[in-house]
Structure formats: C-alpha cells, structure tokens
C-alpha cells in the first residue's frame, strides 16, 4: 500500500525487514525493485528483478519490468530479448 501511495520511505522500511525474514518472496523483491526504479537506482532495480525472475521464472510481470529497466539503462537489445 505504501508503494502505491508513493510513500517510498515507508515502503522500504516495510520491505527490507520482510525480505530478511523471507528472502524468497519474489513479489516483495519485485516491489523493492519498483521502489529502486522510482528513485533511479537502475542497477539495484535490475539486480532485484533478475532475482525475482530466478525465484519465479514464469512470472511475466517481473520479466516485463526488467525489460523496462534495461531500456531505461540504455540496453534496448537486452530488453527486447526478454520480450521475445
């Protein structure tokens, strides 16, 4: 909810401890990646989305988010590979 309300500091304070308790929660990892992307921490967002994809390989939303981040990082060829 905090992330949807753009309360990024609150979202980060909630997500990080949760991920320490459950480091395999792909949805929480994706949310933390979204937070990183919103504050232009592209490398963090990329790494988190790759991790979410490893945990949930069939999750197309995480793959699409990663493609978007790669595009923002100036890596359109890699982004397109993910979308094929």
GROMACS .gro file of C-alpha atoms in nm:
model
   84
    1UNK     CA    1   0.000   0.000   0.000
    2UNK     CA    2   0.278   0.246   0.087
    3UNK     CA    3   0.438   0.187  -0.253
    4UNK     CA    4   0.109   0.255  -0.432
    5UNK     CA    5   0.074   0.578  -0.235
    6UNK     CA    6   0.431   0.674  -0.335
    7UNK     CA    7   0.542   0.667   0.030
    8UNK     CA    8   0.873   0.518  -0.069
    9UNK     CA    9   1.048   0.560   0.265
   10UNK     CA   10   0.769   0.371   0.439
   11UNK     CA   11   0.764   0.101   0.172
   12UNK     CA   12   1.139   0.049   0.205
   13UNK     CA   13   1.114   0.028   0.586
   14UNK     CA   14   0.849  -0.243   0.547
   15UNK     CA   15   1.003  -0.441   0.262
   16UNK     CA   16   1.362  -0.474   0.382
   17UNK     CA   17   1.285  -0.642   0.717
   18UNK     CA   18   1.027  -0.864   0.548
   19UNK     CA   19   1.288  -0.980   0.296
   20UNK     CA   20   1.532  -1.058   0.577
   21UNK     CA   21   1.269  -1.294   0.718
   22UNK     CA   22   1.159  -1.429   0.379
   23UNK     CA   23   1.435  -1.375   0.120
   24UNK     CA   24   1.249  -1.590  -0.134
   25UNK     CA   25   0.939  -1.369  -0.160
   26UNK     CA   26   0.953  -1.281  -0.529
   27UNK     CA   27   0.664  -1.035  -0.503
   28UNK     CA   28   0.835  -0.837  -0.227
   29UNK     CA   29   1.161  -0.840  -0.424
   30UNK     CA   30   0.976  -0.704  -0.727
   31UNK     CA   31   0.821  -0.430  -0.512
   32UNK     CA   32   1.165  -0.332  -0.380
   33UNK     CA   33   1.286  -0.324  -0.742
   34UNK     CA   34   0.999  -0.092  -0.832
   35UNK     CA   35   1.098   0.132  -0.544
   36UNK     CA   36   1.460   0.135  -0.666
   37UNK     CA   37   1.348   0.224  -1.018
   38UNK     CA   38   1.133   0.510  -0.892
   39UNK     CA   39   1.437   0.669  -0.729
   40UNK     CA   40   1.653   0.596  -1.035
   41UNK     CA   41   1.865   0.324  -0.879
   42UNK     CA   42   1.863   0.127  -1.204
   43UNK     CA   43   2.137  -0.122  -1.118
   44UNK     CA   44   1.961  -0.214  -0.792
   45UNK     CA   45   1.632  -0.248  -0.977
   46UNK     CA   46   1.793  -0.471  -1.239
   47UNK     CA   47   1.955  -0.698  -0.981
   48UNK     CA   48   1.635  -0.729  -0.780
   49UNK     CA   49   1.424  -0.806  -1.086
   50UNK     CA   50   1.671  -1.069  -1.200
   51UNK     CA   51   1.644  -1.227  -0.854
   52UNK     CA   52   1.264  -1.219  -0.868
   53UNK     CA   53   1.283  -1.384  -1.210
   54UNK     CA   54   1.506  -1.659  -1.074
   55UNK     CA   55   1.259  -1.728  -0.794
   56UNK     CA   56   0.953  -1.717  -1.021
   57UNK     CA   57   1.073  -1.791  -1.376
   58UNK     CA   58   0.727  -1.788  -1.530
   59UNK     CA   59   0.633  -1.451  -1.385
   60UNK     CA   60   0.590  -1.234  -1.693
   61UNK     CA   61   0.533  -0.911  -1.496
   62UNK     CA   62   0.881  -0.933  -1.342
   63UNK     CA   63   1.027  -1.003  -1.687
   64UNK     CA   64   0.842  -0.705  -1.836
   65UNK     CA   65   0.959  -0.481  -1.551
   66UNK     CA   66   1.317  -0.595  -1.610
   67UNK     CA   67   1.284  -0.516  -1.981
   68UNK     CA   68   1.162  -0.167  -1.894
   69UNK     CA   69   1.453  -0.111  -1.656
   70UNK     CA   70   1.704  -0.235  -1.913
   71UNK     CA   71   1.554   0.004  -2.166
   72UNK     CA   72   1.591   0.292  -1.922
   73UNK     CA   73   1.953   0.188  -1.870
   74UNK     CA   74   2.019   0.221  -2.243
   75UNK     CA   75   2.025  -0.153  -2.311
   76UNK     CA   76   1.736  -0.196  -2.556
   77UNK     CA   77   1.872  -0.511  -2.721
   78UNK     CA   78   1.871  -0.696  -2.388
   79UNK     CA   79   1.525  -0.561  -2.314
   80UNK     CA   80   1.391  -0.688  -2.645
   81UNK     CA   81   1.540  -1.035  -2.587
   82UNK     CA   82   1.334  -1.063  -2.269
   83UNK     CA   83   1.017  -0.974  -2.452
   84UNK     CA   84   1.062  -1.225  -2.735
   0.00000   0.00000   0.00000
